[in-house]
């Protein structure tokens, strides 16, 4: 199936060079920049950014996204919000330096259920500015749904995208995060609700064990990937499948965890291909 697999490098190793070396051994040449040498890419020094640029160029890598942390913040802290707007501007600058397609956006830390309109309006009010900045800069923000943020399940993503139809706001769809957020829809059903804005897919699997969320290799959790991947293929999806496994084996080795997730993803892709042929 015609999927391009990418990796968030720090899921393999916090040492960027080591992560790149391992990714290339696995045949992965598309990457997302999240943490390098223990800090978010937007907080890296100029010297560190220069080093990352050299490593990317020398290895012929394609940078898919700048995985910034914009609005991974307290909704009610205006000083922190101001700092995040500077973080946003740096992330947009980095998308240009690395020829990346998008910078990432979140929806503030979750502090209870979204049970009233006032909370929704505060979230949307403070999401307005980064989206307008992106529009003015000709940049694209990839919103990622996460269980630790206010907007994690597909129904809430629908509401966000309806509120902001701007082409500057697209979606990094993470079905594992949606599951962890308690989404009643399957990966396929959630995707079908938001498919028009999906430009990137993050891959992870999870299950709840005695009420606690546990990250697992793809295929060992509760996220049903094959039907979803088959739908992606039928839709002619041109983005990447990015490994953001979060799974850590007993050894704690990130590369081992990512390799287990990669093997599971390849098996899920093969199963999706079989599903397509059966129809």
XYZ file of N, CA and C in Angstrom:
837
model
N 0.849 -1.194 0.000
C 0.000 0.000 0.000
C 0.887 1.247 0.000
N 0.445 2.314 -0.646
C 1.325 3.462 -0.874
C 1.409 4.423 0.300
N 1.871 3.934 1.437
C 2.028 4.801 2.598
C 3.492 5.166 2.800
N 3.740 6.393 3.211
C 5.069 6.822 3.622
C 5.110 6.818 5.138
N 6.074 6.106 5.708
C 6.212 6.030 7.160
C 7.257 7.034 7.619
N 6.908 7.766 8.656
C 7.804 8.756 9.245
C 7.977 8.433 10.725
N 8.859 9.167 11.380
C 9.077 8.958 12.811
C 9.333 10.286 13.500
N 8.803 10.420 14.708
C 9.239 11.486 15.592
C 10.567 11.018 16.169
N 11.617 11.752 15.926
C 12.957 11.222 16.203
C 13.180 10.899 17.675
N 12.608 11.683 18.585
C 12.865 11.426 20.003
C 12.123 10.202 20.511
N 11.207 9.650 19.708
C 10.614 8.364 20.064
C 11.623 7.231 19.877
N 12.665 7.515 19.098
C 13.742 6.549 18.884
C 14.901 6.823 19.828
N 15.291 8.095 19.902
C 16.367 8.507 20.806
C 16.316 10.017 20.987
N 16.645 10.481 22.184
C 16.749 11.925 22.427
C 17.974 12.498 21.721
N 18.952 11.644 21.431
C 20.126 12.074 20.667
C 19.741 12.094 19.189
N 19.673 13.278 18.616
C 19.137 13.404 17.264
C 19.942 12.607 16.247
N 21.260 12.667 16.332
C 22.081 11.923 15.373
C 21.831 10.428 15.485
N 21.774 9.919 16.705
C 21.509 8.493 16.899
C 20.138 8.113 16.355
N 19.149 8.950 16.609
C 17.793 8.679 16.118
C 17.771 8.613 14.600
N 18.469 9.530 13.956
C 18.519 9.550 12.489
C 19.207 8.299 11.963
N 20.310 7.919 12.581
C 21.041 6.723 12.134
C 20.146 5.488 12.201
N 19.394 5.353 13.285
C 18.526 4.185 13.449
C 17.362 4.237 12.464
N 16.753 5.412 12.314
C 15.640 5.549 11.372
C 16.066 5.161 9.962
N 17.235 5.590 9.568
C 17.727 5.249 8.226
C 17.954 3.745 8.087
N 18.411 3.092 9.149
C 18.569 1.630 9.127
C 17.234 0.952 8.875
N 16.155 1.557 9.354
C 14.810 1.003 9.174
C 14.188 1.437 7.854
N 14.902 2.223 7.077
C 14.380 2.680 5.793
C 13.472 3.890 5.901
N 13.517 4.595 7.024
C 12.679 5.775 7.240
C 13.474 7.032 6.918
N 12.974 7.832 5.989
C 13.653 9.068 5.601
C 12.802 10.310 5.831
N 11.611 10.135 6.366
C 10.743 11.256 6.720
C 10.669 11.338 8.241
N 10.856 12.531 8.777
C 10.895 12.691 10.223
C 10.053 13.890 10.655
N 9.665 13.869 11.929
C 9.085 15.032 12.578
C 10.029 15.456 13.689
N 10.178 16.756 13.854
C 11.089 17.290 14.860
C 10.300 17.710 16.096
N 10.477 16.968 17.165
C 9.832 17.254 18.445
C 10.907 17.659 19.441
N 11.523 16.675 20.090
C 12.627 16.969 21.003
C 13.960 16.565 20.379
N 14.958 17.409 20.545
C 16.328 17.093 20.133
C 17.242 17.371 21.318
N 18.034 16.368 21.668
C 18.967 16.492 22.795
C 18.275 17.021 24.054
N 17.054 16.522 24.283
C 16.384 16.792 25.538
C 15.561 18.051 25.614
N 15.378 18.759 24.500
C 14.557 19.973 24.536
C 13.720 20.069 23.277
N 12.571 20.740 23.392
C 11.736 20.910 22.210
C 12.496 21.671 21.145
N 12.255 21.314 19.890
C 12.971 21.915 18.775
C 12.838 23.435 18.788
N 11.714 23.969 19.247
C 11.518 25.423 19.273
C 12.338 26.097 20.370
N 12.816 25.314 21.308
C 13.642 25.847 22.391
C 15.123 25.574 22.183
N 15.469 24.912 21.079
C 16.871 24.613 20.788
C 17.620 25.901 20.450
N 18.903 25.917 20.768
C 19.729 27.086 20.470
C 19.984 27.187 18.976
N 20.461 28.336 18.539
C 20.791 28.503 17.132
C 21.848 27.500 16.697
N 22.819 27.246 17.570
C 23.867 26.279 17.229
C 23.277 24.880 17.077
N 22.324 24.534 17.940
C 21.691 23.212 17.840
C 20.832 23.118 16.583
N 20.109 24.186 16.258
C 19.315 24.189 15.030
C 20.213 24.031 13.820
N 21.349 24.708 13.829
C 22.301 24.593 12.722
C 22.788 23.156 12.576
N 23.025 22.501 13.709
C 23.470 21.104 13.671
C 22.383 20.195 13.112
N 21.141 20.429 13.544
C 20.024 19.637 13.026
C 19.889 19.830 11.518
N 19.991 21.071 11.068
C 19.907 21.358 9.633
C 20.977 20.603 8.858
N 22.197 20.578 9.390
C 23.284 19.862 8.705
C 22.993 18.376 8.625
N 22.547 17.790 9.741
C 22.270 16.351 9.765
C 21.132 16.015 8.787
N 20.101 16.847 8.765
C 18.989 16.627 7.843
C 19.472 16.679 6.399
N 20.268 17.689 6.076
C 20.746 17.854 4.694
C 21.675 16.716 4.288
N 22.629 16.391 5.138
C 23.620 15.374 4.789
C 22.998 13.990 4.621
N 21.872 13.752 5.279
C 21.233 12.430 5.207
C 20.028 12.394 4.267
N 19.785 13.495 3.577
C 18.688 13.523 2.610
C 17.321 13.299 3.229
N 17.109 13.820 4.437
C 15.854 13.607 5.144
C 14.817 14.652 4.752
N 13.557 14.270 4.852
C 12.449 15.198 4.661
C 11.799 15.443 6.020
N 11.711 16.704 6.421
C 11.070 17.055 7.677
C 9.588 17.328 7.400
N 8.749 16.518 7.985
C 7.303 16.591 7.739
C 6.669 17.708 8.556
N 7.029 17.789 9.843
C 6.358 18.729 10.746
C 7.305 19.189 11.831
N 7.063 20.394 12.302
C 7.708 20.917 13.497
C 6.741 20.671 14.644
N 7.095 19.735 15.512
C 6.176 19.338 16.579
C 6.339 20.255 17.781
N 5.882 21.475 17.584
C 5.915 22.495 18.621
C 4.895 22.176 19.706
N 4.960 22.937 20.777
C 4.110 22.681 21.942
C 3.094 23.798 22.143
N 2.793 24.552 21.098
C 1.926 25.714 21.212
C 0.553 25.350 21.775
N 0.170 26.070 22.811
C -1.087 25.913 23.553
C -1.142 24.615 24.354
N -0.002 24.007 24.590
C 0.075 22.980 25.631
C 0.330 23.764 26.920
N -0.715 24.444 27.344
C -0.595 25.487 28.352
C -1.868 25.560 29.185
N -1.813 26.358 30.256
C -2.965 26.589 31.107
C -3.875 27.610 30.434
N -5.117 27.251 30.236
C -6.072 28.112 29.554
C -6.216 29.466 30.235
N -6.090 29.509 31.549
C -6.368 30.736 32.304
C -5.113 31.543 32.650
N -3.956 31.132 32.145
C -2.703 31.836 32.443
C -2.320 32.698 31.245
N -2.613 33.988 31.323
C -2.366 34.879 30.194
C -0.881 35.102 29.939
N -0.062 35.080 30.986
C 1.379 35.245 30.796
C 1.956 34.049 30.042
N 1.495 32.858 30.404
C 1.957 31.666 29.693
C 1.470 31.700 28.250
N 0.266 32.177 28.047
C -0.286 32.305 26.690
C 0.604 33.210 25.834
N 1.068 34.320 26.402
C 1.943 35.234 25.666
C 3.247 34.545 25.277
N 3.778 33.741 26.175
C 5.009 32.999 25.845
C 4.749 31.999 24.729
N 3.566 31.409 24.734
C 3.245 30.435 23.700
C 3.071 31.088 22.336
N 2.670 32.337 22.295
C 2.596 33.023 21.006
C 4.000 33.236 20.430
N 4.984 33.457 21.289
C 6.370 33.544 20.815
C 6.850 32.170 20.339
N 6.454 31.145 21.071
C 6.785 29.773 20.681
C 6.185 29.464 19.310
N 4.956 29.909 19.103
C 4.294 29.712 17.814
C 5.083 30.365 16.683
N 5.495 31.603 16.886
C 6.239 32.321 15.840
C 7.553 31.618 15.522
N 8.214 31.101 16.550
C 9.450 30.342 16.322
C 9.150 29.070 15.532
N 8.038 28.414 15.836
C 7.706 27.173 15.126
C 7.449 27.441 13.651
N 6.796 28.560 13.347
C 6.544 28.905 11.951
C 7.855 29.211 11.232
N 8.748 29.900 11.929
C 10.073 30.166 11.352
C 10.790 28.856 11.026
N 10.684 27.878 11.931
C 11.361 26.604 11.718
C 10.732 25.807 10.577
N 9.421 25.927 10.380
C 8.829 25.219 9.236
C 9.471 25.692 7.939
N 9.788 26.968 7.860
C 10.410 27.501 6.649
C 11.857 27.048 6.524
N 12.574 27.060 7.631
C 13.976 26.638 7.594
C 14.111 25.186 7.152
N 13.161 24.345 7.579
C 13.241 22.913 7.290
C 12.319 22.477 6.150
N 11.670 23.440 5.486
C 10.729 23.112 4.411
C 9.663 22.131 4.893
N 9.233 22.299 6.142
C 8.220 21.417 6.718
C 6.825 21.904 6.328
N 5.887 20.983 6.337
C 4.532 21.304 5.896
C 3.718 22.031 6.943
N 4.027 21.791 8.233
C 3.164 22.326 9.274
C 3.898 22.441 10.596
N 3.337 23.272 11.482
C 3.733 23.335 12.883
C 2.537 22.888 13.719
N 2.825 22.285 14.845
C 1.768 21.652 15.632
C 1.088 22.636 16.590
N -0.184 22.356 16.873
C -1.006 23.167 17.762
C -1.813 22.254 18.672
N -2.001 22.691 19.932
C -2.821 21.946 20.898
C -4.011 22.782 21.346
N -4.699 22.327 22.401
C -5.929 22.989 22.844
C -5.972 23.186 24.355
N -4.815 23.478 24.956
C -4.692 23.748 26.392
C -4.878 22.467 27.212
N -4.288 22.488 28.411
C -4.412 21.337 29.297
C -5.861 21.103 29.699
N -6.237 19.855 29.747
C -7.597 19.514 30.162
C -7.724 19.648 31.675
N -8.733 20.374 32.105
C -8.969 20.578 33.542
C -10.411 20.220 33.887
N -10.836 19.049 33.484
C -12.213 18.630 33.685
C -12.933 18.508 32.355
N -14.194 18.142 32.411
C -14.974 17.939 31.195
C -15.379 19.267 30.569
N -15.530 19.243 29.245
C -16.030 20.420 28.542
C -17.555 20.444 28.676
N -18.000 20.842 29.855
C -19.421 20.698 30.165
C -20.201 22.003 30.091
N -19.571 23.067 29.627
C -20.325 24.314 29.503
C -19.793 25.144 28.342
N -20.659 25.960 27.803
C -20.317 26.760 26.633
C -19.259 27.804 26.942
N -19.211 28.278 28.165
C -18.227 29.296 28.524
C -16.808 28.756 28.371
N -16.595 27.510 28.752
C -15.265 26.914 28.597
C -14.899 26.786 27.130
N -15.834 26.303 26.335
C -15.588 26.202 24.896
C -15.231 27.568 24.318
N -15.953 28.591 24.700
C -15.708 29.920 24.144
C -14.345 30.458 24.559
N -13.907 30.176 25.784
C -12.561 30.614 26.206
C -11.490 29.904 25.393
N -11.693 28.622 25.145
C -10.731 27.864 24.333
C -10.674 28.440 22.923
N -11.828 28.627 22.322
C -11.862 29.126 20.948
C -11.314 30.549 20.847
N -11.593 31.366 21.842
C -11.096 32.741 21.820
C -9.573 32.758 21.767
N -8.948 31.885 22.562
C -7.485 31.885 22.614
C -6.846 31.065 21.491
N -7.640 30.274 20.788
C -7.115 29.586 19.604
C -7.205 30.484 18.370
N -8.011 31.511 18.462
C -8.203 32.421 17.324
C -6.887 33.071 16.893
N -6.132 33.589 17.855
C -4.914 34.335 17.522
C -3.881 33.481 16.789
N -3.505 32.292 17.298
C -2.521 31.506 16.540
C -2.974 31.159 15.134
N -4.270 30.929 14.957
C -4.768 30.604 13.617
C -4.664 31.825 12.708
N -4.984 33.007 13.238
C -4.871 34.223 12.430
C -3.415 34.547 12.127
N -2.524 34.312 13.069
C -1.091 34.520 12.811
C -0.630 33.598 11.696
N -1.048 32.335 11.746
C -0.676 31.379 10.697
C -1.195 31.841 9.344
N -2.421 32.331 9.308
C -2.980 32.840 8.050
C -2.133 33.987 7.516
N -1.773 34.915 8.393
C -0.999 36.079 7.976
C 0.387 35.685 7.477
N 0.927 34.617 8.042
C 2.263 34.159 7.674
C 2.256 33.161 6.518
N 1.061 32.788 6.044
C 0.984 31.791 4.989
C 1.435 30.420 5.463
N 1.235 30.143 6.746
C 1.686 28.887 7.351
C 0.498 27.975 7.633
N 0.804 26.712 7.890
C -0.220 25.728 8.240
C 0.030 25.215 9.647
N -1.014 25.200 10.459
C -0.957 24.599 11.783
C -1.633 23.241 11.727
N -0.958 22.241 12.241
C -1.545 20.917 12.344
C -2.027 20.708 13.768
N -3.336 20.745 13.979
C -3.876 20.512 15.313
C -3.797 19.027 15.632
N -3.244 18.700 16.797
C -3.199 17.291 17.224
C -4.131 17.073 18.405
N -5.011 16.107 18.266
C -5.886 15.715 19.372
C -5.107 14.885 20.374
N -5.226 15.235 21.646
C -4.541 14.494 22.713
C -5.478 14.332 23.896
N -5.290 13.258 24.643
C -6.168 12.999 25.793
C -5.878 13.955 26.941
N -4.676 14.514 27.004
C -4.339 15.460 28.064
C -4.816 16.877 27.746
N -5.309 17.080 26.519
C -5.811 18.386 26.120
C -7.327 18.412 26.106
N -7.873 19.596 25.932
C -9.328 19.734 25.961
C -10.011 19.026 24.804
N -9.342 18.990 23.650
C -9.967 18.424 22.453
C -9.214 17.159 22.059
N -9.812 16.008 22.374
C -9.146 14.737 22.115
C -9.964 13.778 21.285
N -11.262 13.727 21.528
C -12.148 12.804 20.821
C -12.632 13.428 19.518
N -13.020 12.586 18.583
C -13.358 13.054 17.234
C -14.547 14.010 17.215
N -15.517 13.816 18.094
C -16.668 14.718 18.124
C -16.261 16.136 18.488
N -15.331 16.261 19.419
C -14.849 17.588 19.801
C -13.985 18.192 18.696
N -13.231 17.345 17.987
C -12.451 17.841 16.849
C -13.388 18.411 15.791
N -14.504 17.727 15.544
C -15.482 18.234 14.576
C -15.917 19.646 14.938
N -16.177 19.856 16.215
C -16.627 21.187 16.651
C -15.537 22.230 16.419
N -14.294 21.885 16.709
C -13.174 22.797 16.468
C -13.064 23.166 14.994
N -13.110 22.172 14.128
C -12.918 22.421 12.702
C -14.087 23.181 12.095
N -15.277 22.958 12.636
C -16.438 23.738 12.177
C -16.301 25.206 12.578
N -15.748 25.443 13.748
C -15.577 26.817 14.234
C -14.517 27.563 13.407
N -13.461 26.828 13.010
C -12.361 27.450 12.272
C -12.187 26.741 10.924
N -12.934 27.162 9.902
C -12.807 26.525 8.580
C -11.555 26.952 7.822
N -10.711 27.729 8.445
C -9.518 28.278 7.796
C -8.609 27.177 7.249
N -8.097 27.332 6.025
C -7.123 26.371 5.498
C -5.798 26.391 6.260
N -5.607 27.409 7.094
C -4.390 27.460 7.914
C -4.455 26.468 9.072
N -5.645 25.927 9.356
C -5.804 24.937 10.417
C -6.181 23.601 9.816
N -5.271 22.635 9.931
C -5.518 21.278 9.462
C -5.365 20.324 10.642
N -5.469 19.034 10.392
C -5.540 18.071 11.497
C -4.446 17.017 11.423
N -3.750 16.866 12.548
C -2.903 15.686 12.783
C -3.796 14.700 13.536
N -4.335 13.732 12.819
C -5.280 12.789 13.422
C -4.511 11.693 14.135
N -4.785 11.545 15.432
C -4.126 10.521 16.244
C -5.203 9.627 16.847
N -5.494 8.495 16.191
C -6.556 7.616 16.707
C -6.213 7.001 18.055
N -4.923 6.825 18.345
C -4.540 6.318 19.663
C -4.864 7.309 20.758
N -4.602 8.571 20.494
C -4.951 9.610 21.458
C -6.460 9.743 21.611
N -7.188 9.589 20.503
C -8.648 9.656 20.581
C -9.177 8.533 21.474
N -8.633 7.331 21.293
C -9.026 6.203 22.146
C -8.734 6.520 23.604
N -7.527 7.046 23.871
C -7.142 7.366 25.243
C -8.030 8.454 25.836
N -8.587 9.309 24.964
C -9.484 10.374 25.418
C -10.910 9.879 25.637
N -11.151 8.595 25.392
C -12.470 8.029 25.612
C -13.412 8.136 24.434
N -12.861 8.306 23.235
C -13.688 8.414 22.034
C -14.510 7.135 21.859
N -15.809 7.283 21.718
C -16.676 6.117 21.525
C -16.578 5.573 20.111
N -16.038 6.362 19.201
C -15.887 5.923 17.816
C -14.593 5.133 17.636
N -14.600 4.250 16.673
C -13.383 3.521 16.306
C -12.452 4.464 15.555
N -11.238 4.008 15.281
C -10.291 4.812 14.501
C -10.888 5.164 13.149
N -11.562 4.209 12.528
C -12.184 4.441 11.223
C -13.330 5.438 11.337
N -14.215 5.241 12.307
C -15.370 6.128 12.459
C -14.935 7.552 12.785
N -13.920 7.680 13.645
C -13.419 9.004 13.974
C -12.825 9.688 12.760
N -12.042 8.933 12.000
C -11.455 9.479 10.778
C -12.524 9.934 9.799
N -13.548 9.153 9.621
C -14.608 9.502 8.665
C -15.286 10.817 9.042
N -15.291 11.153 10.316
C -15.923 12.395 10.759
C -15.067 13.625 10.484
N -13.748 13.431 10.338
C -12.846 14.590 10.220
C -11.950 14.512 8.988
N -12.194 13.550 8.120
C -11.264 13.185 7.045
C -10.858 14.357 6.147
N -11.757 15.328 5.940
C -11.481 16.410 4.992
C -10.315 17.285 5.417
N -9.940 17.248 6.692
C -8.881 18.134 7.179
C -7.636 17.363 7.637
N -7.618 16.051 7.432
C -6.481 15.243 7.892
C -5.310 15.391 6.929
N -4.179 15.897 7.438
C -2.973 16.043 6.617
C -1.795 15.257 7.185
N -1.991 14.667 8.353
C -0.921 13.905 8.992
C -1.581 12.921 9.943
N -0.975 11.762 10.130
C -1.512 10.757 11.044
C -0.405 10.313 11.995
N -0.680 10.387 13.286
C 0.246 9.872 14.292
C -0.211 8.478 14.702
N 0.756 7.596 14.852
C 0.470 6.186 15.104
C 0.929 5.790 16.495
N -0.019 5.305 17.286
C 0.284 4.694 18.582
C -0.874 3.781 18.942
N -0.661 2.872 19.863
C -1.730 1.974 20.290
C -1.798 1.996 21.809
N -2.956 1.627 22.327
C -3.166 1.710 23.770
C -4.278 0.780 24.213
N -4.315 0.540 25.494
C -5.413 -0.200 26.116
C -5.574 0.344 27.528
N -6.732 0.084 28.119
C -6.941 0.419 29.517
C -6.834 -0.863 30.333
N -5.922 -0.864 31.291
C -5.704 -2.012 32.163
C -6.017 -1.580 33.590
N -7.069 -2.160 34.162
C -7.539 -1.785 35.500
C -7.781 -0.277 35.582
N -8.343 0.251 34.508
C -8.697 1.657 34.484
C -7.570 2.611 34.142
N -6.376 2.090 33.928
C -5.225 2.935 33.627
C -4.815 2.763 32.169
N -4.583 3.877 31.497
C -4.165 3.823 30.099
C -2.724 3.350 29.994
N -2.508 2.380 29.097
C -1.173 1.825 28.878
C -0.863 1.911 27.393
N 0.290 2.482 27.033
C 0.712 2.519 25.624
C 1.323 1.184 25.247
N 1.019 0.720 24.036
C 1.451 -0.601 23.575
C 1.918 -0.534 22.130
N 2.650 -1.540 21.656
C 2.993 -1.588 20.231
C 1.724 -1.694 19.384
N 1.780 -1.172 18.181
C 0.635 -1.258 17.271
C 0.226 -2.718 17.106
N -1.073 -2.976 17.249
C -1.586 -4.332 17.124
C -1.772 -5.039 18.441
N -1.224 -4.481 19.524
C -1.361 -5.110 20.834
C -2.352 -4.372 21.737
N -2.879 -3.273 21.233
C -3.851 -2.506 22.005
C -5.241 -2.614 21.421
N -6.057 -1.614 21.694
C -7.468 -1.643 21.313
C -7.793 -0.800 20.083
N -6.809 -0.114 19.525
C -7.063 0.728 18.349
C -7.094 -0.157 17.104
N -8.201 -0.101 16.386
C -8.366 -0.958 15.209
C -7.783 -0.263 13.978
N -6.523 -0.550 13.706
C -5.835 0.150 12.620
C -6.161 -0.344 11.216
N -6.272 -1.640 10.940
C -6.437 -2.070 9.544
C -7.621 -1.437 8.808
N -8.846 -1.414 9.360
C -9.946 -0.772 8.617
C -9.692 0.711 8.364
N -9.102 1.382 9.330
C -8.787 2.807 9.180
C -7.746 3.005 8.083
N -6.695 2.185 8.075
C -5.647 2.318 7.056
C -6.198 2.013 5.664
N -7.105 1.057 5.585
C -7.724 0.751 4.295
C -8.505 1.956 3.785
N -9.208 2.646 4.682
C -9.962 3.841 4.287
C -9.024 4.946 3.838
N -7.912 5.115 4.534
C -6.908 6.104 4.122
C -6.431 5.828 2.700
N -6.126 4.561 2.431
C -5.639 4.189 1.102
C -6.702 4.443 0.040
N -7.939 4.094 0.329
C -9.020 4.318 -0.634
C -9.217 5.805 -0.915
N -8.953 6.641 0.097
C -9.108 8.079 -0.066
C -7.922 8.725 -0.776
N -6.892 7.936 -1.078
C -5.714 8.494 -1.732
C -4.903 9.402 -0.822
N -4.866 9.098 0.459
C -4.135 9.901 1.443
C -2.675 10.049 1.034
N -2.190 11.292 1.036
C -0.832 11.576 0.576
C 0.108 12.003 1.697
N -0.392 12.019 2.923
C 0.454 12.376 4.052
C 1.277 11.186 4.525
N 1.814 11.292 5.731
C 2.636 10.222 6.280
C 1.910 9.542 7.439
N 2.403 8.372 7.797
C 2.040 7.695 9.035
C 3.250 7.838 9.947
N 3.117 8.646 10.987
C 4.268 8.963 11.841
C 4.230 8.164 13.141
N 5.310 7.450 13.401
C 5.419 6.671 14.625
C 5.637 7.596 15.817
N 4.658 7.629 16.696
C 4.754 8.367 17.957
C 4.311 7.413 19.061
N 4.978 6.283 19.114
C 4.460 5.137 19.847
C 4.219 5.374 21.333
N 5.101 6.117 22.022
C 5.072 6.295 23.483
C 5.321 4.990 24.234
N 5.315 3.867 23.512
C 5.532 2.578 24.169
C 6.989 2.432 24.590
N 7.188 1.984 25.820
C 8.530 1.670 26.304
C 8.543 0.214 26.777
N 9.416 -0.613 26.218
C 9.512 -2.001 26.673
C 10.124 -2.053 28.071
N 10.165 -3.222 28.685
C 10.741 -3.324 30.035
C 12.154 -2.761 30.142
N 12.913 -2.845 29.044
C 14.278 -2.314 29.056
C 14.303 -0.794 29.125
N 13.185 -0.160 28.757
C 13.135 1.295 28.710
C 13.745 1.883 27.459
N 14.220 1.023 26.560
C 14.899 1.486 25.351
C 13.898 2.019 24.335
N 14.035 3.283 23.974
C 13.085 3.912 23.058
C 13.132 3.279 21.674
N 14.335 2.985 21.192
C 14.460 2.404 19.864
C 13.766 1.046 19.799
N 13.907 0.234 20.842
C 13.236 -1.063 20.874
C 11.720 -0.880 20.842
N 11.226 0.094 21.585
C 9.786 0.354 21.590
C 9.286 0.810 20.235
N 10.044 1.686 19.584
C 9.635 2.171 18.263
C 9.722 1.073 17.211
N 10.710 0.195 17.332
C 10.822 -0.900 16.367
C 9.651 -1.861 16.515
N 9.226 -2.122 17.751
C 8.059 -2.983 17.965
C 6.816 -2.333 17.357
N 6.700 -1.010 17.502
C 5.563 -0.300 16.918
C 5.625 -0.317 15.404
N 6.818 -0.152 14.851
C 6.987 -0.186 13.397
C 6.593 -1.550 12.844
N 7.049 -2.616 13.491
C 6.692 -3.968 13.035
C 5.173 -4.157 13.087
N 4.544 -3.649 14.149
C 3.096 -3.760 14.259
C 2.382 -2.954 13.198
N 2.914 -1.781 12.883
C 2.306 -0.951 11.838
C 2.400 -1.633 10.480
N 3.543 -2.213 10.175
C 3.705 -2.903 8.892
C 2.739 -4.075 8.787
N 2.524 -4.770 9.907
C 1.562 -5.878 9.904
C 0.140 -5.346 9.695
N -0.177 -4.203 10.299
C -1.506 -3.608 10.134
C -1.724 -3.147 8.698
N -0.679 -2.614 8.074
C -0.774 -2.198 6.672
C -1.032 -3.408 5.780
N -0.341 -4.508 6.064
C -0.550 -5.727 5.282
C -1.987 -6.231 5.448
N -2.494 -6.153 6.670
C -3.888 -6.590 6.907
C -4.875 -5.666 6.202
N -4.572 -4.369 6.188
C -5.426 -3.416 5.492
C -5.451 -3.703 3.992
N -4.306 -4.069 3.460
C -4.241 -4.421 2.028
C -5.119 -5.628 1.726
N -5.104 -6.610 2.631
C -5.945 -7.793 2.474
C -7.422 -7.417 2.522
N -7.778 -6.507 3.410
C -9.164 -6.046 3.507
C -9.612 -5.390 2.201
N -8.738 -4.607 1.610
C -9.082 -3.915 0.374
C -9.282 -4.907 -0.784
N -8.438 -5.910 -0.825
C -8.532 -6.915 -1.887
C -9.791 -7.761 -1.753
N -10.266 -7.898 -0.520
C -11.454 -8.723 -0.275
C -12.725 -8.029 -0.711
N -12.650 -6.704 -0.943
C -13.866 -5.954 -1.303
C -14.026 -5.882 -2.825
